[in-house]
Amino acid sequence: MRRGGAANRTADGRTELTVATFNEFGYEELFKEYEAAHPDVKITQRKTGQGAPHHQNLFTKLGAGSGLADVEAVEEGYLSQVMAKADQFNDLLEIGPRETTPDRWLKWKADAATTRNGRLIGYGTDIGPLAMCYRKDLFAQAGLPSDPEGVKALFATWGSYFAAGDRFVSKVPGIAWFDSAAQIFNAMHNQHDVGYFDKGDNLVVESNPDIRNDWNAVTSAVAKGQSAKLVAFSSEWNTGFKLGRFATKTCPSWMLGVIETQAGPENAGKWAVTDVFPNGGGNWGGSYLTVPKQSKNAGRAAELAAWLTAPEQQVKAFQARGTFPSQVDALENRTLLEHVNTYFGNVKAGALFAAQVQKVKAAQHKGPADGQIQENVFAPALQSVEQGKRPDDAWNAAVQEAKKIAG
């Protein structure tokens, strides 16, 4: 069933479908493939470099009632805000191809985009199963095990991870154990059943002991010199990979491509990834494709979104940009499982992360403004600790700021 007003047409009579994404989804070649198979369709991509401005634009145009693309990507940290406005998005179970039922995706992935009355608002794209990346040469320099099997005991729990960090910084002066307090904190936070909000969408930052325990552990490590004090995705952070300013990196699957790009060819073979993560595992990142009701091409847009998120295309996107599949069949795809990452020592990265996926049993509930609190409250609060602010003062300020944002 297709809905929408008069379809947008190009000068030569084709149906124009606009797709708004951010960062790297790995869709450029897929768009060409789709157009070749559908000569009556012209795809126009609106690509934003970072997630925050993309989502700001999304919510601004939702409020204005016009201007959105036919297909809008939504990152998991902003999904709750979209779900709160679900009536402005099409139910993909109604307008999409019949075969795109929720059971094609990992249950927790589809559940997060399903409303309480059973409407599916988004098709799942990628996920971010967690592993740990580290510099083999720096580990050897510190007298630590450096092979992927040998390091597993170091990364078994957060306690063992920070203890290994103490050993490392005492042996290798001038090089940090990890890149950023916020990056470690975010990974720890995403492992909990309850995060910033409970399932009733009540802010629980102040009353959730897991969050405060994470804060204490990370800020203690900062005080002991374990952090490189870099702001993630800043130019200094990018340079930090190239210059070897830190020895470990929390690694959702999509981070492998980031490391390879930023560390450069001169560091090939120095980085390794191991299929263990402190306290078990978790998911960090992942997005959805939605079709706003503003679309004049809703049916055709849903067909494109369904095709982009089908198993075969998810595997191709993984090969192009490292975005890890969320569909069940894709996780069993031979091409995925046999994919070798030469930069990280010829590791079978597809099989490694497919195994890590099995450690994720449920997605943490993301309440209203979850993404804003992570990016605009706790990240800068932890940066202030890295710059010398007392942890208790920074914590109290973060709690108050979170309350303001949550309203």
Short mmCIF file of C-alpha atoms in Angstrom, two decimals:
data_model
loop_
_atom_site.label_atom_id
_atom_site.label_comp_id
_atom_site.label_asym_id
_atom_site.label_seq_id
_atom_site.Cartn_x
_atom_site.Cartn_y
_atom_site.Cartn_z
CA MET A 1 0.00 0.00 0.00
CA ARG A 2 1.50 3.31 -1.04
CA ARG A 3 0.72 6.66 0.43
CA GLY A 4 1.74 10.23 -0.14
CA GLY A 5 0.86 13.10 -2.41
CA ALA A 6 1.97 13.63 -5.99
CA ALA A 7 5.39 12.05 -6.38
CA ASN A 8 8.43 14.23 -7.02
CA ARG A 9 9.63 13.83 -10.59
CA THR A 10 12.89 14.64 -12.32
CA ALA A 11 13.00 16.51 -15.62
CA ASP A 12 13.15 13.20 -17.49
CA GLY A 13 10.11 11.81 -15.67
CA ARG A 14 11.80 9.57 -13.11
CA THR A 15 10.61 9.34 -9.51
CA GLU A 16 13.07 11.21 -7.30
CA LEU A 17 13.76 9.68 -3.89
CA THR A 18 15.75 11.72 -1.38
CA VAL A 19 17.72 9.93 1.34
CA ALA A 20 19.17 11.85 4.31
CA THR A 21 22.06 10.16 6.14
CA PHE A 22 25.01 11.14 8.34
CA ASN A 23 28.57 9.90 8.79
CA GLU A 24 29.19 6.77 6.68
CA PHE A 25 26.42 4.30 5.85
CA GLY A 26 28.24 2.68 2.91
CA TYR A 27 25.37 3.43 0.51
CA GLU A 28 27.06 5.24 -2.37
CA GLU A 29 27.59 2.17 -4.56
CA LEU A 30 24.30 0.66 -3.43
CA PHE A 31 22.43 3.71 -4.71
CA LYS A 32 23.99 3.18 -8.14
CA GLU A 33 23.04 -0.50 -8.04
CA TYR A 34 19.43 0.31 -7.14
CA GLU A 35 19.11 2.92 -9.88
CA ALA A 36 20.47 0.44 -12.43
CA ALA A 37 17.80 -2.07 -11.42
CA HIS A 38 15.09 0.61 -11.23
CA PRO A 39 15.67 2.97 -14.20
CA ASP A 40 12.53 4.94 -13.30
CA VAL A 41 14.09 6.03 -9.97
CA LYS A 42 16.60 8.80 -9.27
CA ILE A 43 18.16 8.81 -5.77
CA THR A 44 19.42 12.07 -4.28
CA GLN A 45 21.50 11.73 -1.13
CA ARG A 46 21.60 14.43 1.54
CA LYS A 47 24.67 13.49 3.55
CA THR A 48 25.70 15.26 6.77
CA GLY A 49 29.16 14.75 8.23
CA GLN A 50 28.06 14.33 11.85
CA GLY A 51 25.00 12.97 13.59
CA ALA A 52 24.07 15.96 15.77
CA PRO A 53 23.37 18.48 12.96
CA HIS A 54 21.55 15.80 10.95
CA HIS A 55 19.15 15.13 13.82
CA GLN A 56 18.75 18.81 14.62
CA ASN A 57 17.63 19.32 11.01
CA LEU A 58 15.30 16.31 11.28
CA PHE A 59 13.48 17.62 14.35
CA THR A 60 13.36 21.20 13.04
CA LYS A 61 11.66 20.06 9.82
CA LEU A 62 9.34 17.73 11.70
CA GLY A 63 8.20 20.78 13.64
CA ALA A 64 7.86 22.86 10.48
CA GLY A 65 5.83 20.16 8.75
CA SER A 66 7.88 20.12 5.57
CA GLY A 67 11.36 19.76 4.12
CA LEU A 68 12.28 16.22 5.16
CA ALA A 69 13.77 13.63 2.84
CA ASP A 70 11.73 10.64 1.66
CA VAL A 71 14.00 8.42 3.76
CA GLU A 72 15.49 9.81 6.98
CA ALA A 73 18.20 7.98 8.92
CA VAL A 74 17.91 8.01 12.73
CA GLU A 75 20.70 7.02 15.14
CA GLU A 76 19.76 4.96 18.20
CA GLY A 77 20.53 7.77 20.65
CA TYR A 78 17.84 9.91 18.99
CA LEU A 79 15.34 7.12 18.33
CA SER A 80 13.33 7.79 21.48
CA GLN A 81 12.63 11.34 20.28
CA VAL A 82 11.41 9.95 16.97
CA MET A 83 9.25 7.36 18.73
CA ALA A 84 7.65 10.19 20.71
CA LYS A 85 6.60 11.64 17.34
CA ALA A 86 5.68 8.29 15.78
CA ASP A 87 2.46 9.68 14.34
CA GLN A 88 4.59 11.73 11.91
CA PHE A 89 6.23 8.62 10.46
CA ASN A 90 4.80 5.88 8.29
CA ASP A 91 4.18 2.41 9.65
CA LEU A 92 6.55 0.35 7.52
CA LEU A 93 4.55 -2.81 8.19
CA GLU A 94 1.70 -1.11 6.36
CA ILE A 95 3.43 0.58 3.42
CA GLY A 96 6.57 -1.52 3.00
CA PRO A 97 7.13 -4.79 1.13
CA ARG A 98 5.34 -7.71 2.77
CA GLU A 99 8.54 -9.65 3.43
CA THR A 100 10.03 -6.92 5.64
CA THR A 101 8.59 -8.24 8.89
CA PRO A 102 10.30 -7.54 12.23
CA ASP A 103 11.58 -11.12 12.56
CA ARG A 104 14.14 -10.42 9.83
CA TRP A 105 16.10 -8.33 12.35
CA LEU A 106 17.62 -9.17 15.70
CA LYS A 107 14.67 -8.97 18.11
CA TRP A 108 16.10 -6.19 20.24
CA LYS A 109 16.89 -4.14 17.13
CA ALA A 110 13.34 -4.30 15.77
CA ASP A 111 11.72 -3.92 19.19
CA ALA A 112 13.42 -0.55 19.71
CA ALA A 113 11.68 0.88 16.62
CA THR A 114 8.26 -0.65 17.34
CA THR A 115 5.60 1.43 19.07
CA ARG A 116 3.48 0.08 21.91
CA ASN A 117 0.60 -0.46 19.50
CA GLY A 118 2.78 -2.47 17.09
CA ARG A 119 3.73 0.08 14.43
CA LEU A 120 7.24 -0.35 12.95
CA ILE A 121 8.74 3.11 12.46
CA GLY A 122 12.23 2.20 11.24
CA TYR A 123 14.08 -0.51 9.35
CA GLY A 124 17.27 -1.40 11.20
CA THR A 125 20.55 -0.65 9.42
CA ASP A 126 23.72 -1.38 11.39
CA ILE A 127 24.56 -2.27 14.97
CA GLY A 128 27.71 -1.80 17.05
CA PRO A 129 28.71 -4.99 18.88
CA LEU A 130 31.63 -4.25 21.18
CA ALA A 131 35.15 -5.70 21.17
CA MET A 132 38.46 -4.22 22.34
CA CYS A 133 41.22 -2.86 20.11
CA TYR A 134 44.78 -2.31 21.31
CA ARG A 135 48.33 -1.52 20.15
CA LYS A 136 50.39 -4.72 20.19
CA ASP A 137 53.71 -2.89 20.08
CA LEU A 138 52.85 -0.67 23.04
CA PHE A 139 51.65 -3.66 25.06
CA ALA A 140 54.95 -5.44 24.40
CA GLN A 141 56.81 -2.30 25.42
CA ALA A 142 54.97 -2.38 28.76
CA GLY A 143 55.65 -6.07 29.29
CA LEU A 144 51.98 -7.00 28.82
CA PRO A 145 50.73 -9.91 26.70
CA SER A 146 50.24 -8.72 23.13
CA ASP A 147 48.49 -11.54 21.25
CA PRO A 148 44.65 -11.58 21.03
CA GLU A 149 44.38 -14.65 23.26
CA GLY A 150 46.89 -13.45 25.83
CA VAL A 151 45.19 -10.11 26.40
CA LYS A 152 41.80 -11.59 27.24
CA ALA A 153 42.50 -11.77 30.97
CA LEU A 154 43.36 -8.05 30.94
CA PHE A 155 40.01 -7.21 29.39
CA ALA A 156 37.82 -9.65 31.34
CA THR A 157 36.22 -7.04 33.60
CA TRP A 158 36.40 -3.28 34.02
CA GLY A 159 38.36 -3.90 37.19
CA SER A 160 41.01 -5.92 35.35
CA TYR A 161 41.01 -3.36 32.52
CA PHE A 162 41.78 -0.41 34.80
CA ALA A 163 44.30 -2.50 36.77
CA ALA A 164 46.14 -3.25 33.53
CA GLY A 165 46.00 0.48 32.79
CA ASP A 166 47.83 1.21 36.03
CA ARG A 167 50.55 -1.27 35.04
CA PHE A 168 50.80 0.20 31.55
CA VAL A 169 51.19 3.87 32.49
CA SER A 170 53.81 2.96 35.10
CA LYS A 171 55.88 1.21 32.43
CA VAL A 172 55.37 3.50 29.43
CA PRO A 173 55.54 7.14 30.55
CA GLY A 174 53.98 9.69 28.24
CA ILE A 175 51.51 7.28 26.60
CA ALA A 176 47.95 6.88 27.92
CA TRP A 177 45.98 3.69 28.41
CA PHE A 178 42.82 4.97 26.69
CA ASP A 179 41.84 7.90 24.50
CA SER A 180 39.00 9.63 26.31
CA ALA A 181 37.12 9.28 29.59
CA ALA A 182 33.82 9.86 27.79
CA GLN A 183 34.49 7.02 25.35
CA ILE A 184 35.10 4.57 28.19
CA PHE A 185 32.13 5.85 30.18
CA ASN A 186 29.77 5.54 27.20
CA ALA A 187 30.77 1.93 26.61
CA MET A 188 30.27 1.07 30.29
CA HIS A 189 26.96 2.88 30.40
CA ASN A 190 25.59 1.06 27.34
CA GLN A 191 26.04 -2.30 29.07
CA HIS A 192 23.45 -1.63 31.78
CA ASP A 193 19.80 -2.70 31.63
CA VAL A 194 18.82 0.82 32.72
CA GLY A 195 20.67 3.91 31.54
CA TYR A 196 19.83 7.58 31.88
CA PHE A 197 16.07 6.87 31.72
CA ASP A 198 13.94 4.02 33.03
CA LYS A 199 11.36 2.31 30.82
CA GLY A 200 8.78 4.83 31.94
CA ASP A 201 10.98 7.58 30.46
CA ASN A 202 11.81 8.98 33.90
CA LEU A 203 15.29 10.49 34.28
CA VAL A 204 17.22 8.28 36.73
CA VAL A 205 20.74 9.72 36.42
CA GLU A 206 20.89 10.64 40.09
CA SER A 207 19.27 7.46 41.44
CA ASN A 208 20.87 4.84 39.15
CA PRO A 209 23.89 3.49 41.09
CA ASP A 210 25.41 1.96 37.94
CA ILE A 211 25.92 5.39 36.39
CA ARG A 212 27.62 6.79 39.49
CA ASN A 213 29.79 3.67 39.82
CA ASP A 214 30.90 4.05 36.21
CA TRP A 215 31.65 7.71 36.83
CA ASN A 216 33.77 6.90 39.88
CA ALA A 217 35.74 4.19 38.07
CA VAL A 218 36.49 6.33 35.02
CA THR A 219 37.40 9.50 36.92
CA SER A 220 39.66 7.46 39.21
CA ALA A 221 41.48 6.16 36.12
CA VAL A 222 41.81 9.74 34.86
CA ALA A 223 43.40 10.75 38.18
CA LYS A 224 45.95 7.94 37.75
CA GLY A 225 47.02 9.19 34.32
CA GLN A 226 45.27 6.61 32.18
CA SER A 227 43.46 9.03 29.85
CA ALA A 228 44.96 10.80 26.85
CA LYS A 229 42.31 13.50 27.52
CA LEU A 230 41.29 13.71 23.87
CA VAL A 231 37.88 14.75 22.60
CA ALA A 232 36.50 11.96 20.40
CA PHE A 233 36.43 12.77 16.67
CA SER A 234 38.41 15.98 17.15
CA SER A 235 41.49 16.63 15.04
CA GLU A 236 43.67 15.98 18.10
CA TRP A 237 41.94 12.62 18.64
CA ASN A 238 42.48 11.71 14.98
CA THR A 239 46.17 12.60 15.29
CA GLY A 240 46.35 10.55 18.50
CA PHE A 241 45.82 7.36 16.51
CA LYS A 242 48.58 8.26 14.09
CA LEU A 243 51.07 9.20 16.82
CA GLY A 244 50.25 6.31 19.16
CA ARG A 245 49.18 8.46 22.11
CA PHE A 246 47.06 5.71 23.70
CA ALA A 247 47.21 1.93 23.85
CA THR A 248 43.57 0.73 23.90
CA LYS A 249 40.31 1.68 22.25
CA THR A 250 36.75 0.55 22.92
CA CYS A 251 35.78 -0.91 19.56
CA PRO A 252 32.24 -1.19 18.32
CA SER A 253 32.49 -2.82 14.90
CA TRP A 254 32.37 0.48 13.04
CA MET A 255 35.45 1.72 14.93
CA LEU A 256 37.81 -0.53 12.93
CA GLY A 257 37.36 1.68 9.88
CA VAL A 258 37.91 4.81 11.95
CA ILE A 259 41.17 3.45 13.37
CA GLU A 260 42.48 2.38 9.98
CA THR A 261 41.68 5.76 8.46
CA GLN A 262 43.15 7.84 11.27
CA ALA A 263 46.17 5.69 12.19
CA GLY A 264 47.18 5.45 8.55
CA PRO A 265 49.12 2.86 6.58
CA GLU A 266 52.28 3.46 8.60
CA ASN A 267 50.60 1.78 11.60
CA ALA A 268 49.19 -1.24 9.77
CA GLY A 269 49.73 -4.40 11.79
CA LYS A 270 50.31 -2.54 15.06
CA TRP A 271 46.63 -2.54 16.01
CA ALA A 272 44.84 -5.75 16.98
CA VAL A 273 41.27 -6.57 18.00
CA THR A 274 40.20 -9.28 20.44
CA ASP A 275 36.81 -10.94 20.88
CA VAL A 276 36.44 -10.02 24.52
CA PHE A 277 35.07 -6.94 26.21
CA PRO A 278 35.02 -5.98 29.90
CA ASN A 279 32.00 -7.36 31.76
CA GLY A 280 30.80 -9.37 28.76
CA GLY A 281 29.73 -7.32 25.78
CA GLY A 282 27.31 -4.73 24.59
CA ASN A 283 26.15 -2.63 21.69
CA TRP A 284 27.24 0.90 20.89
CA GLY A 285 25.68 2.57 17.91
CA GLY A 286 23.43 1.66 15.05
CA SER A 287 20.74 3.39 13.06
CA TYR A 288 17.38 3.05 11.33
CA LEU A 289 15.82 4.18 8.07
CA THR A 290 12.43 5.88 8.49
CA VAL A 291 9.87 7.22 6.02
CA PRO A 292 8.28 10.46 7.30
CA LYS A 293 4.66 11.12 6.41
CA GLN A 294 5.90 14.27 4.68
CA SER A 295 7.20 12.04 1.87
CA LYS A 296 5.32 12.27 -1.40
CA ASN A 297 6.86 8.98 -2.45
CA ALA A 298 6.23 6.97 0.70
CA GLY A 299 5.63 3.60 -0.95
CA ARG A 300 8.65 3.82 -3.23
CA ALA A 301 10.72 5.20 -0.35
CA ALA A 302 9.79 2.21 1.81
CA GLU A 303 10.78 -0.16 -1.01
CA LEU A 304 14.21 1.51 -1.24
CA ALA A 305 14.70 1.48 2.55
CA ALA A 306 13.73 -2.19 2.67
CA TRP A 307 16.21 -3.03 -0.09
CA LEU A 308 19.03 -1.05 1.54
CA THR A 309 18.54 -2.92 4.82
CA ALA A 310 18.11 -6.40 3.29
CA PRO A 311 20.80 -8.97 4.22
CA GLU A 312 22.70 -8.79 0.92
CA GLN A 313 22.96 -5.01 1.02
CA GLN A 314 23.86 -4.96 4.72
CA VAL A 315 26.82 -7.22 3.95
CA LYS A 316 27.89 -4.95 1.07
CA ALA A 317 27.66 -1.88 3.32
CA PHE A 318 29.83 -3.70 5.87
CA GLN A 319 32.42 -4.40 3.19
CA ALA A 320 32.34 -0.75 2.10
CA ARG A 321 32.36 1.05 5.48
CA GLY A 322 32.38 -1.53 8.27
CA THR A 323 28.74 -0.96 9.28
CA PHE A 324 27.82 -4.25 10.93
CA PRO A 325 24.56 -5.96 9.86
CA SER A 326 21.47 -6.20 12.06
CA GLN A 327 19.48 -8.74 10.03
CA VAL A 328 19.59 -12.34 11.21
CA ASP A 329 20.33 -13.84 7.78
CA ALA A 330 23.15 -11.35 7.20
CA LEU A 331 24.88 -12.51 10.38
CA GLU A 332 25.09 -16.02 8.88
CA ASN A 333 26.29 -14.84 5.48
CA ARG A 334 29.47 -16.62 4.35
CA THR A 335 30.91 -13.43 2.85
CA LEU A 336 30.52 -11.68 6.19
CA LEU A 337 31.92 -14.54 8.25
CA GLU A 338 34.95 -14.97 6.02
CA HIS A 339 35.72 -11.27 5.73
CA VAL A 340 39.37 -10.67 6.66
CA ASN A 341 40.67 -7.34 7.93
CA THR A 342 44.28 -7.10 6.83
CA TYR A 343 44.97 -3.88 8.77
CA PHE A 344 44.30 -5.66 12.06
CA GLY A 345 46.57 -8.60 11.36
CA ASN A 346 44.35 -10.59 8.97
CA VAL A 347 41.70 -11.16 11.62
CA LYS A 348 38.32 -12.54 10.51
CA ALA A 349 36.53 -9.43 11.69
CA GLY A 350 33.11 -10.47 10.39
CA ALA A 351 33.12 -13.71 12.37
CA LEU A 352 34.56 -11.97 15.44
CA PHE A 353 31.81 -9.37 15.63
CA ALA A 354 29.08 -11.86 14.68
CA ALA A 355 30.11 -13.77 17.81
CA GLN A 356 30.04 -10.54 19.85
CA VAL A 357 26.46 -9.91 18.70
CA GLN A 358 25.35 -13.05 20.52
CA LYS A 359 26.41 -11.45 23.81
CA VAL A 360 23.82 -8.69 23.35
CA LYS A 361 20.46 -9.91 24.65
CA ALA A 362 18.55 -6.65 24.72
CA ALA A 363 18.98 -3.03 23.73
CA GLN A 364 19.13 -0.51 26.54
CA HIS A 365 16.03 1.65 26.64
CA LYS A 366 16.84 5.12 25.33
CA GLY A 367 14.59 7.74 26.85
CA PRO A 368 13.82 11.28 25.70
CA ALA A 369 16.94 13.37 25.12
CA ASP A 370 19.19 10.36 25.73
CA GLY A 371 21.54 11.38 22.91
CA GLN A 372 21.63 14.97 24.13
CA ILE A 373 22.52 13.91 27.66
CA GLN A 374 25.32 11.67 26.41
CA GLU A 375 26.80 14.21 24.00
CA ASN A 376 26.01 17.53 25.70
CA VAL A 377 26.15 16.65 29.40
CA PHE A 378 28.32 13.70 30.33
CA ALA A 379 30.93 14.00 27.59
CA PRO A 380 31.79 17.64 28.49
CA ALA A 381 31.51 16.89 32.21
CA LEU A 382 34.11 14.13 31.90
CA GLN A 383 36.27 16.41 29.76
CA SER A 384 36.15 18.98 32.56
CA VAL A 385 37.49 16.33 34.98
CA GLU A 386 40.30 15.59 32.53
CA GLN A 387 41.08 19.30 32.59
CA GLY A 388 41.30 19.40 36.40
CA LYS A 389 37.78 19.87 37.77
CA ARG A 390 36.97 17.89 40.92
CA PRO A 391 34.96 14.75 40.00
CA ASP A 392 32.25 15.43 42.61
CA ASP A 393 31.75 18.98 41.36
CA ALA A 394 31.58 17.82 37.75
CA TRP A 395 29.11 15.08 38.69
CA ASN A 396 26.79 17.49 40.50
CA ALA A 397 26.87 19.88 37.55
CA ALA A 398 26.10 17.03 35.13
CA VAL A 399 23.12 15.88 37.17
CA GLN A 400 21.66 19.38 37.23
CA GLU A 401 22.23 19.88 33.51
CA ALA A 402 20.61 16.53 32.72
CA LYS A 403 17.55 17.57 34.72
CA LYS A 404 17.29 20.80 32.73
CA ILE A 405 17.43 18.95 29.40
CA ALA A 406 14.96 16.27 30.50
CA GLY A 407 12.58 18.98 31.70
#
